[in-house]
mmCIF file of C-alpha atoms and ligand atoms in Angstrom:
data_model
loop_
_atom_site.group_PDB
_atom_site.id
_atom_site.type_symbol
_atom_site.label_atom_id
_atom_site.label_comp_id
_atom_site.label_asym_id
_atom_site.label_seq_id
_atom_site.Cartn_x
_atom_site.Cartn_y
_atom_site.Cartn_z
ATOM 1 C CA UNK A 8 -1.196 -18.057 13.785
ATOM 2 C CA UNK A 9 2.527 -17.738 12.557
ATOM 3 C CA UNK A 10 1.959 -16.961 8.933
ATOM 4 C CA UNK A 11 -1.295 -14.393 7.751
ATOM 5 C CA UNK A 12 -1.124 -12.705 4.861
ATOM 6 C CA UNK A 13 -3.398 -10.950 2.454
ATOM 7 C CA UNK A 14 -4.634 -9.952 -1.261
ATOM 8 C CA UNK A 15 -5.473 -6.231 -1.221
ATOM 9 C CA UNK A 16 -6.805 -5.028 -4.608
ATOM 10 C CA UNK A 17 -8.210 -1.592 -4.953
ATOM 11 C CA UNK A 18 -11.685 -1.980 -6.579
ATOM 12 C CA UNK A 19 -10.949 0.336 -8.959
ATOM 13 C CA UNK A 20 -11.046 -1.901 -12.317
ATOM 14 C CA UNK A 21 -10.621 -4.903 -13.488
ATOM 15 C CA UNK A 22 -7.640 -7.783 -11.876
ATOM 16 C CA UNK A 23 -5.443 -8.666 -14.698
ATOM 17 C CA UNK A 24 -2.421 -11.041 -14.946
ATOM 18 C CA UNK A 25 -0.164 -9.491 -12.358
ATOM 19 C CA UNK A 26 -2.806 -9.384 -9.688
ATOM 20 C CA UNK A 27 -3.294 -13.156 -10.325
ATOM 21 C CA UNK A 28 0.373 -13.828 -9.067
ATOM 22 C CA UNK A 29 0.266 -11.838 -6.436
ATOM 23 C CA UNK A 30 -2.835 -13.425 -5.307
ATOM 24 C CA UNK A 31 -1.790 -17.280 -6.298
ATOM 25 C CA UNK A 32 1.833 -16.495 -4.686
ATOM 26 C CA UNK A 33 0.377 -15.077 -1.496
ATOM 27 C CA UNK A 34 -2.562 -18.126 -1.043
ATOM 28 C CA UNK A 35 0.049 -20.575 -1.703
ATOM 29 C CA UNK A 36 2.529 -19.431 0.264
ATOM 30 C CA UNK A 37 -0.134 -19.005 3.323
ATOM 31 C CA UNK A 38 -1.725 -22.535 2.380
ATOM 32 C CA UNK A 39 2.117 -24.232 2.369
ATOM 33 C CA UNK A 40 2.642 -22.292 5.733
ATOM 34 C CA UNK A 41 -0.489 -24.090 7.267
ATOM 35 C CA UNK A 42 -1.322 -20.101 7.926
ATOM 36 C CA UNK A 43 -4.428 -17.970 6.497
ATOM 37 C CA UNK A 44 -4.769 -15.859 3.549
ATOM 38 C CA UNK A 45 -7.013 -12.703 3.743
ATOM 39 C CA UNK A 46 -9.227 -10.321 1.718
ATOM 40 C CA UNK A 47 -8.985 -6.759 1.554
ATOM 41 C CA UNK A 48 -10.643 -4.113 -0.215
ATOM 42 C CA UNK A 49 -8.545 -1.341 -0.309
ATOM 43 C CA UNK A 50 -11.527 1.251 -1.262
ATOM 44 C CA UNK A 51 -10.728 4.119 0.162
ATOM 45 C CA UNK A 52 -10.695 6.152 -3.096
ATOM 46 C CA UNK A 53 -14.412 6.733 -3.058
ATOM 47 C CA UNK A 54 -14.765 7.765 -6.579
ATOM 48 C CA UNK A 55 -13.484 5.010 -8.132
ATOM 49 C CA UNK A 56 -14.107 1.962 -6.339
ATOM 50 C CA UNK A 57 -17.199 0.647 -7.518
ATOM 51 C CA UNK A 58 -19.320 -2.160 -5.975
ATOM 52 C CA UNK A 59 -19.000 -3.747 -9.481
ATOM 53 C CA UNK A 60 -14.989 -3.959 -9.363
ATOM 54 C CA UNK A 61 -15.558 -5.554 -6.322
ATOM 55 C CA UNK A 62 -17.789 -8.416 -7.690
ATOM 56 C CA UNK A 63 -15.905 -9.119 -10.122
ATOM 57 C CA UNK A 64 -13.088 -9.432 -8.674
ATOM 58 C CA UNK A 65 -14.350 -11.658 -5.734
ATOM 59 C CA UNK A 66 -15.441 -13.649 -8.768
ATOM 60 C CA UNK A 67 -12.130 -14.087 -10.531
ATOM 61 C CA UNK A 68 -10.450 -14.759 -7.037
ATOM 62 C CA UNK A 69 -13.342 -17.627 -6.597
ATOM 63 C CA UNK A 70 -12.684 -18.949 -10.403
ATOM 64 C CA UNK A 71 -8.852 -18.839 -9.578
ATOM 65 C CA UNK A 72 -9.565 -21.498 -6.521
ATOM 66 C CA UNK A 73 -8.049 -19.593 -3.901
ATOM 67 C CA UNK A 74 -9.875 -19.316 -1.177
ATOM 68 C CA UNK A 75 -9.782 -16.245 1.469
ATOM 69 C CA UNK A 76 -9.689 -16.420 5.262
ATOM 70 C CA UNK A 77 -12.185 -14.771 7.145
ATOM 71 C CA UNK A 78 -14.813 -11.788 6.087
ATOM 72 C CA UNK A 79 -13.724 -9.511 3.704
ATOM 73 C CA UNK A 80 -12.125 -6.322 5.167
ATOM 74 C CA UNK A 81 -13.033 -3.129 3.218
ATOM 75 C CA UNK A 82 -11.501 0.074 3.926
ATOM 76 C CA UNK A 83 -14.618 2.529 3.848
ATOM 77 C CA UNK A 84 -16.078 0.777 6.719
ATOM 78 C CA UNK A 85 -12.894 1.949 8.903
ATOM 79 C CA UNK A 86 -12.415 5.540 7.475
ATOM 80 C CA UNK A 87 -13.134 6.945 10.413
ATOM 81 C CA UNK A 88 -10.624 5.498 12.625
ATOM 82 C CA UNK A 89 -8.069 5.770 10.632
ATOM 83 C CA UNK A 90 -8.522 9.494 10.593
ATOM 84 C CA UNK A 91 -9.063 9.023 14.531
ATOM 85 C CA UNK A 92 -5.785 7.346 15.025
ATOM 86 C CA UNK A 93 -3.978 10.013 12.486
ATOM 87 C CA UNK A 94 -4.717 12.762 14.778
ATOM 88 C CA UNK A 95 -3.543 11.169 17.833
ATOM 89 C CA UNK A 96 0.144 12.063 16.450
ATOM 90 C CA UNK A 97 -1.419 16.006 16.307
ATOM 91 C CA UNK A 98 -1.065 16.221 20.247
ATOM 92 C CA UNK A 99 2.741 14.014 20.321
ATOM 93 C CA UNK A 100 3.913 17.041 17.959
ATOM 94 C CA UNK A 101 4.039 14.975 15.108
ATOM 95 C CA UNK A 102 1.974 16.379 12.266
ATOM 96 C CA UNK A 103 1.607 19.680 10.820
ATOM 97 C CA UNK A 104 -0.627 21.388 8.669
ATOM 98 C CA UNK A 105 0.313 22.584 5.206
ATOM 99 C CA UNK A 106 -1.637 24.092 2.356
ATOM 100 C CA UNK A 107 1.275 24.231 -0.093
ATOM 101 C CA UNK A 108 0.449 23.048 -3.798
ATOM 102 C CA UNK A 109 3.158 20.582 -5.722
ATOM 103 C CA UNK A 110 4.150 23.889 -7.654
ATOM 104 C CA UNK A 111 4.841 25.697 -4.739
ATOM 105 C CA UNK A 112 6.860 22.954 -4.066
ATOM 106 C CA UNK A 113 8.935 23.054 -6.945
ATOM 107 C CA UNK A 114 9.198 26.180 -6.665
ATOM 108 C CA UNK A 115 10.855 26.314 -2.969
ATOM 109 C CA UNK A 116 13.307 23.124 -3.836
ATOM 110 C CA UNK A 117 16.833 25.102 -5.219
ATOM 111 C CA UNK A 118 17.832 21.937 -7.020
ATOM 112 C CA UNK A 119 16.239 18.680 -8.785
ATOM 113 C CA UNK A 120 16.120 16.086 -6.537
ATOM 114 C CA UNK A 121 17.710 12.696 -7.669
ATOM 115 C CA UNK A 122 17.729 9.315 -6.822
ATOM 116 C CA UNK A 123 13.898 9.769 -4.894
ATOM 117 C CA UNK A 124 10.694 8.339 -5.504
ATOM 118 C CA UNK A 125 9.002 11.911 -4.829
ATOM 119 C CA UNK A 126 9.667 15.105 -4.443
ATOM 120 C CA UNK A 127 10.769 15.354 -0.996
ATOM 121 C CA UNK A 128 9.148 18.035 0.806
ATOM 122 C CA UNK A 129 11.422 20.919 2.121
ATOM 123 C CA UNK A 130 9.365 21.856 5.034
ATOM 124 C CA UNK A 131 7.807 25.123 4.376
ATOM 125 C CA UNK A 132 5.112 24.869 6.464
ATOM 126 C CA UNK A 133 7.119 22.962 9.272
ATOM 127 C CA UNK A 134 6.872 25.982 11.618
ATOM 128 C CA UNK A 135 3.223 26.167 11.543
ATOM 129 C CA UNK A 136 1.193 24.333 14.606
ATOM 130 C CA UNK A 137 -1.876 22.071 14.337
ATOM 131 C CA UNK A 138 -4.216 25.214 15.680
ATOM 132 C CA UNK A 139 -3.392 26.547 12.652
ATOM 133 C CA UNK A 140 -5.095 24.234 10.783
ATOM 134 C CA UNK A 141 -7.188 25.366 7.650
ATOM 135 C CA UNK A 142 -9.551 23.028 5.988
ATOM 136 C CA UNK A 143 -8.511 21.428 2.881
ATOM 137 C CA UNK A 144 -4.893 21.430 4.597
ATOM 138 C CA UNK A 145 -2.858 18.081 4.560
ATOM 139 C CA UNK A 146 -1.393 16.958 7.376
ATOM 140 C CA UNK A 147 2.460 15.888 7.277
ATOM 141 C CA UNK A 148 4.343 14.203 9.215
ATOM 142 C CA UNK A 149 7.480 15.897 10.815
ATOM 143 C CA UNK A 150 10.023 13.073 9.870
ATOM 144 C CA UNK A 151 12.820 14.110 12.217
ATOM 145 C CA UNK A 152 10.330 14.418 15.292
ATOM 146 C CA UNK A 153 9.173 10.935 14.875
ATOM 147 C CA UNK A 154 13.023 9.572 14.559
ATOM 148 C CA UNK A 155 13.459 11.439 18.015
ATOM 149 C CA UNK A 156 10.061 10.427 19.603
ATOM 150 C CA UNK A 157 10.951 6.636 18.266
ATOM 151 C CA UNK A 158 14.352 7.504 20.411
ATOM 152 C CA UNK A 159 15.622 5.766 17.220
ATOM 153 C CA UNK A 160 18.306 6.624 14.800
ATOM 154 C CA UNK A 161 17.441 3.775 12.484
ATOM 155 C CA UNK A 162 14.587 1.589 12.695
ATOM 156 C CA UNK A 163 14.837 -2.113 10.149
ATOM 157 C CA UNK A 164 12.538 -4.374 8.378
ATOM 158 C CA UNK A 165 12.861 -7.754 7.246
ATOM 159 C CA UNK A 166 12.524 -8.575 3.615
ATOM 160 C CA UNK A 167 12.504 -12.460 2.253
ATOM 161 C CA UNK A 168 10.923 -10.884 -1.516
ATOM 162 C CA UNK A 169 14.107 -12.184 -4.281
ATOM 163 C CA UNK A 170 15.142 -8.691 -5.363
ATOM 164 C CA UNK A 171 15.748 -7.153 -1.972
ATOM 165 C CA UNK A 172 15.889 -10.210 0.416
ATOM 166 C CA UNK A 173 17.541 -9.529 3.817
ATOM 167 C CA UNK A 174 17.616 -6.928 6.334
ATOM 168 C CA UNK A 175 16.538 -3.215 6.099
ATOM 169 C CA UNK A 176 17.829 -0.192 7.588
ATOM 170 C CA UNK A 177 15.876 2.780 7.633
ATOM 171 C CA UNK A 178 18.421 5.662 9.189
ATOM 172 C CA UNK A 179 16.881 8.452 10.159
ATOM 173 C CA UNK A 180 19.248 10.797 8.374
ATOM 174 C CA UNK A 181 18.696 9.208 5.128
ATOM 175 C CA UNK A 182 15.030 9.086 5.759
ATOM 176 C CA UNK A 183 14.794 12.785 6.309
ATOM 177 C CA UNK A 184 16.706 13.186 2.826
ATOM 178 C CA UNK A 185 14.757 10.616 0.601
ATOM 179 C CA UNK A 186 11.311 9.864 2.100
ATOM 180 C CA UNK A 187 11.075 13.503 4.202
ATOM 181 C CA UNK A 188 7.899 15.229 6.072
ATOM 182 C CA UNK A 189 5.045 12.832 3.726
ATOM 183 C CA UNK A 190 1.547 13.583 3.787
ATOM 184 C CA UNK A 191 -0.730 11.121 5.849
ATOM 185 C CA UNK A 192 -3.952 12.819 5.588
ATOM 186 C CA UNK A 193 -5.045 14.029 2.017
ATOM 187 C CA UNK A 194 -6.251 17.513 1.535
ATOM 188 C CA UNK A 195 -10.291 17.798 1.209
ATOM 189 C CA UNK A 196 -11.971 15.292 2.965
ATOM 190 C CA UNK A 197 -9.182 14.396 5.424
ATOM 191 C CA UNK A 198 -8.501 10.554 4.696
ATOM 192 C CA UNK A 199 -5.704 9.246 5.453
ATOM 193 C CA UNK A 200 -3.353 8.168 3.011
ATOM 194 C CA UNK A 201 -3.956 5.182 1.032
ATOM 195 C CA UNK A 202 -0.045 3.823 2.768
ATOM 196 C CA UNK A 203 -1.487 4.689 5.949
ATOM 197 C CA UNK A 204 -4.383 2.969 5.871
ATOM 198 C CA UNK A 205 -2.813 -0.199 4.440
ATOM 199 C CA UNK A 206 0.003 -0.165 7.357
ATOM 200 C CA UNK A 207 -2.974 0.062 9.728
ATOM 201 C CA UNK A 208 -4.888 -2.596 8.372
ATOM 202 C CA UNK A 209 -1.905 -5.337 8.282
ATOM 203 C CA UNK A 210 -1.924 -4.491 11.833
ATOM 204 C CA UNK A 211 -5.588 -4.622 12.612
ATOM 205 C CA UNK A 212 -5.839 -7.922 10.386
ATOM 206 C CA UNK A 213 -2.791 -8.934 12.233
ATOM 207 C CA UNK A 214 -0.513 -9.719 8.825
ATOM 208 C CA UNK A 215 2.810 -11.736 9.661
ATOM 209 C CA UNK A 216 3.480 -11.156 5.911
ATOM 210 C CA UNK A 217 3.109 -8.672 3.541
ATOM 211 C CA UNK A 218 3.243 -10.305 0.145
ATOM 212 C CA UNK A 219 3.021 -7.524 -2.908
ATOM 213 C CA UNK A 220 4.430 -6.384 -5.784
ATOM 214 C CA UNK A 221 7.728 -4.796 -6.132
ATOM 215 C CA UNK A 222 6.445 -1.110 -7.186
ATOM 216 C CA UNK A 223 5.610 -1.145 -3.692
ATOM 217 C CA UNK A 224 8.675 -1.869 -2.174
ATOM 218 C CA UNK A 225 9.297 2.262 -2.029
ATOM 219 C CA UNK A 226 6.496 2.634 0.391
ATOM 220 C CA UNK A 227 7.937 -0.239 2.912
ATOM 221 C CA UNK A 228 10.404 2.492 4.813
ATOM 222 C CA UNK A 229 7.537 5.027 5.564
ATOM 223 C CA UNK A 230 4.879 2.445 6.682
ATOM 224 C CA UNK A 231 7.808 0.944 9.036
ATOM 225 C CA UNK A 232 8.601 4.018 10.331
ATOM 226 C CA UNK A 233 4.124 4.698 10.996
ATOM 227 C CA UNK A 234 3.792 1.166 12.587
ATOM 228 C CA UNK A 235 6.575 2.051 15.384
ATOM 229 C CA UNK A 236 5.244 5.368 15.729
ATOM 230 C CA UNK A 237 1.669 3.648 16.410
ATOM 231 C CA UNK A 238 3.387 1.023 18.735
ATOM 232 C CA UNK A 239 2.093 -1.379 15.843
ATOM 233 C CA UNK A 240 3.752 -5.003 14.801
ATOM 234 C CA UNK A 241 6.573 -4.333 12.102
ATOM 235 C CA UNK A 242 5.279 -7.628 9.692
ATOM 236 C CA UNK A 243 8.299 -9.447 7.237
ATOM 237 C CA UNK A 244 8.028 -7.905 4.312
ATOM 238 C CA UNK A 245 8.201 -9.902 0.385
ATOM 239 C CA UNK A 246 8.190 -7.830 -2.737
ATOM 240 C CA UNK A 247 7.605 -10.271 -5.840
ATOM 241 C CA UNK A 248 8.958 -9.572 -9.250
ATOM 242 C CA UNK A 249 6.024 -7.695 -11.645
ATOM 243 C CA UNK A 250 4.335 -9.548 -14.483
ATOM 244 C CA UNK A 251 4.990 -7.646 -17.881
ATOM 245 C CA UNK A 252 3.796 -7.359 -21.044
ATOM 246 C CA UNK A 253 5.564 -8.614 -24.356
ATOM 247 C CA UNK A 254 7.087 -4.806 -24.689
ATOM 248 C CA UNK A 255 8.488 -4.884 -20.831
ATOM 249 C CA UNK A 256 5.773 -2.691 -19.528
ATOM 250 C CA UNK A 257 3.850 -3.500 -16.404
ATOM 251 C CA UNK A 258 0.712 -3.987 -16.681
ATOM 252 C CA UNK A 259 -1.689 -1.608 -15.276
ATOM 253 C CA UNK A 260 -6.151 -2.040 -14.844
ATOM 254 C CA UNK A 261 -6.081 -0.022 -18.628
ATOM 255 C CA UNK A 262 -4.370 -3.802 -19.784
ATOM 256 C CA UNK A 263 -8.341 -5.238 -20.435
ATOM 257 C CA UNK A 264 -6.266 -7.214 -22.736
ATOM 258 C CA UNK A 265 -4.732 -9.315 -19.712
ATOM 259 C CA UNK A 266 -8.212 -8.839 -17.449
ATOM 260 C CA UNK A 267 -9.018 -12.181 -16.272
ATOM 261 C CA UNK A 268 -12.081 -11.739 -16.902
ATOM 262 C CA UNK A 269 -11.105 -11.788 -20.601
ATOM 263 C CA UNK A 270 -9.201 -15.442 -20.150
ATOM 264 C CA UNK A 271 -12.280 -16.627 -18.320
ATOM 265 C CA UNK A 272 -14.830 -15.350 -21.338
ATOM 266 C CA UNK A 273 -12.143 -16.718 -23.895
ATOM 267 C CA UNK A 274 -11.849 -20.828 -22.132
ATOM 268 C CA UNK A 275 -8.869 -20.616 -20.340
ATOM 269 C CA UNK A 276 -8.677 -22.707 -16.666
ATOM 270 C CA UNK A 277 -6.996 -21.457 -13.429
ATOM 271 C CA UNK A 278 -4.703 -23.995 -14.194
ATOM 272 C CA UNK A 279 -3.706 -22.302 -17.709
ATOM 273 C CA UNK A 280 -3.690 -19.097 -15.508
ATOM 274 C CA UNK A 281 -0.694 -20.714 -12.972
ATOM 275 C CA UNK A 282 1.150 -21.519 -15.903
ATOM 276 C CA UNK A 283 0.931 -18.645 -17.486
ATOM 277 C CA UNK A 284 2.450 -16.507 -14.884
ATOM 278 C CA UNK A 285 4.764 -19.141 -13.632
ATOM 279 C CA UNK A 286 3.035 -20.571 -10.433
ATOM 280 C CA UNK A 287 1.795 -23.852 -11.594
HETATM 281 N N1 LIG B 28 -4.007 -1.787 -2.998
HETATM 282 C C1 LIG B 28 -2.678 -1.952 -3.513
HETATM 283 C C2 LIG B 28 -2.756 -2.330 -4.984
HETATM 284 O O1 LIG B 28 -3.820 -2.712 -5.453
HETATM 285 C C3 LIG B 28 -1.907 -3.004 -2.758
HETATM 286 C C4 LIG B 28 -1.389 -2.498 -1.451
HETATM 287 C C5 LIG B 28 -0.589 -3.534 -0.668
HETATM 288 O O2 LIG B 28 -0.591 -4.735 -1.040
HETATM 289 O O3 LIG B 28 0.020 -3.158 0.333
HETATM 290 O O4 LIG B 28 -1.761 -2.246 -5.674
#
């Protein structure tokens, strides 16, 4: 099919305003495409997805008309080889284990780092190798190795989302300065990273388009960058514009205030919904 693209909520609380127009805007841009729009439960935080989030949001997606493609695809069922496929980058010298806290990093970084979405790791524990490995380590992922396994030095992306629309280049020079050796497998239980996971699962679920909000947009280089190293389908990428409260704030699951479940209880229609958040 030429155009597949998904809703991927975490089951963590309750969908409010903004998850409506991501959802509306990625069903109707599948539906005008003659293409498919699928579910995903991204529930890999075990804690604090709850089977109840996840009713109640299959409700409101129901009430809102939009109907998904396909079974729903939850991430729990597929823990396991995700973690599997993670450690196949342990023997192509790509990971390393490393046990350092985020005050230790602080600590070792001489000078603030600007202009970054995260602190960008300065490779203490670059030299160590994977028999090393202690539990509760994280695994990283040696940024500059994968640029030279990818034989790459920049990979790109295509973006058709209004803020950023065009063509992406990820060098691998700036990519060692901004993005740096991230962590793909959390410390503890060893699951992959929630990015990880995501990029592994528009591949499995074979997503042409990845339609999501733009707070995402800073996680688009590193899940590139996975997908080649996997040998995975790069999809187009579109970042929409957030939906914000009356004080410019985005809204977050806290907003009850703006849960649909609240417009449902109080009368409004799906309709009222579109119009509210500019998709009608
Ligand atoms: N699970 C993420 C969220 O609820 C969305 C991830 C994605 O669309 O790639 O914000």
């Amino acid at each position: 099919m030429a155009f597949v693209t998904r809703f991927a909520p975490s089951p963590t609380g309750p969908l409010h305003l903004g998850h409506a127009y991501s959802a509306i805007l990625a069903h109707d841009m599948a539906r005008a495409e003659g293409g498919a729009f699928l579910l995903r439960m991204e529930d890999t935080d075990l804690e604090r997805s709850k089977p109840e989030w996840e009713a109640l949001i299959r409700e409101d997606i129901a009430w809102l008309d939009l109907k998904w493609d396909g079974p729903i695809h939850r991430q729990s069922d597929h823990i396991g080889a995700y973690n599997a496929r993670l450690e196949t980058l342990g023997p192509r010298g790509l990971l390393y284990p490393c046990s350092c806290t985020r005050g230790d990093i602080r600590a070792a970084l001489s000078a603030p780092q600007e202009g970054v979405p995260h602190l960008v790791y300065p490779g203490t524990c670059r030299h160590r190798p994977m028999s090393d490995r202690r539990p509760g380590d994280a695994l990283r992922l040696d940024i500059a190795k994968a640029f030279a396994a990818l034989n790459a030095q920049a990979l790109t992306f295509a973006e058709t989302g209004p803020a950023h629309a065009g063509t992406h280049r990820i060098d691998a020079a700036a990519a060692k300065a901004t993005i740096g050796d991230v962590v793909l497998g959390r410390k503890g239980e060893n699951i992959v990273a929630y990015f990880l996971a995501s990029a592994f699962d528009d591949a499995d679920q074979k997503i042409t388009h990845v339609i999501r909000g733009e707070d995402l947009f800073d996680f688009t280089p590193v899940q590139v960058i996975l997908l080649r190293l996997f040998g995975l389908p790069v999809p187009t990428y579109h970042h929409h514009p957030l939906i914000r409260d009356d004080q410019g704030k985005r809204l977050a699951k806290r907003d009850d205030a703006r849960a649909i479940r609240r417009y449902r209880e109080e009368g409004a229609t799906p309709q009222g919904i579109r119009r509210m958040v500019g998709l009608a």
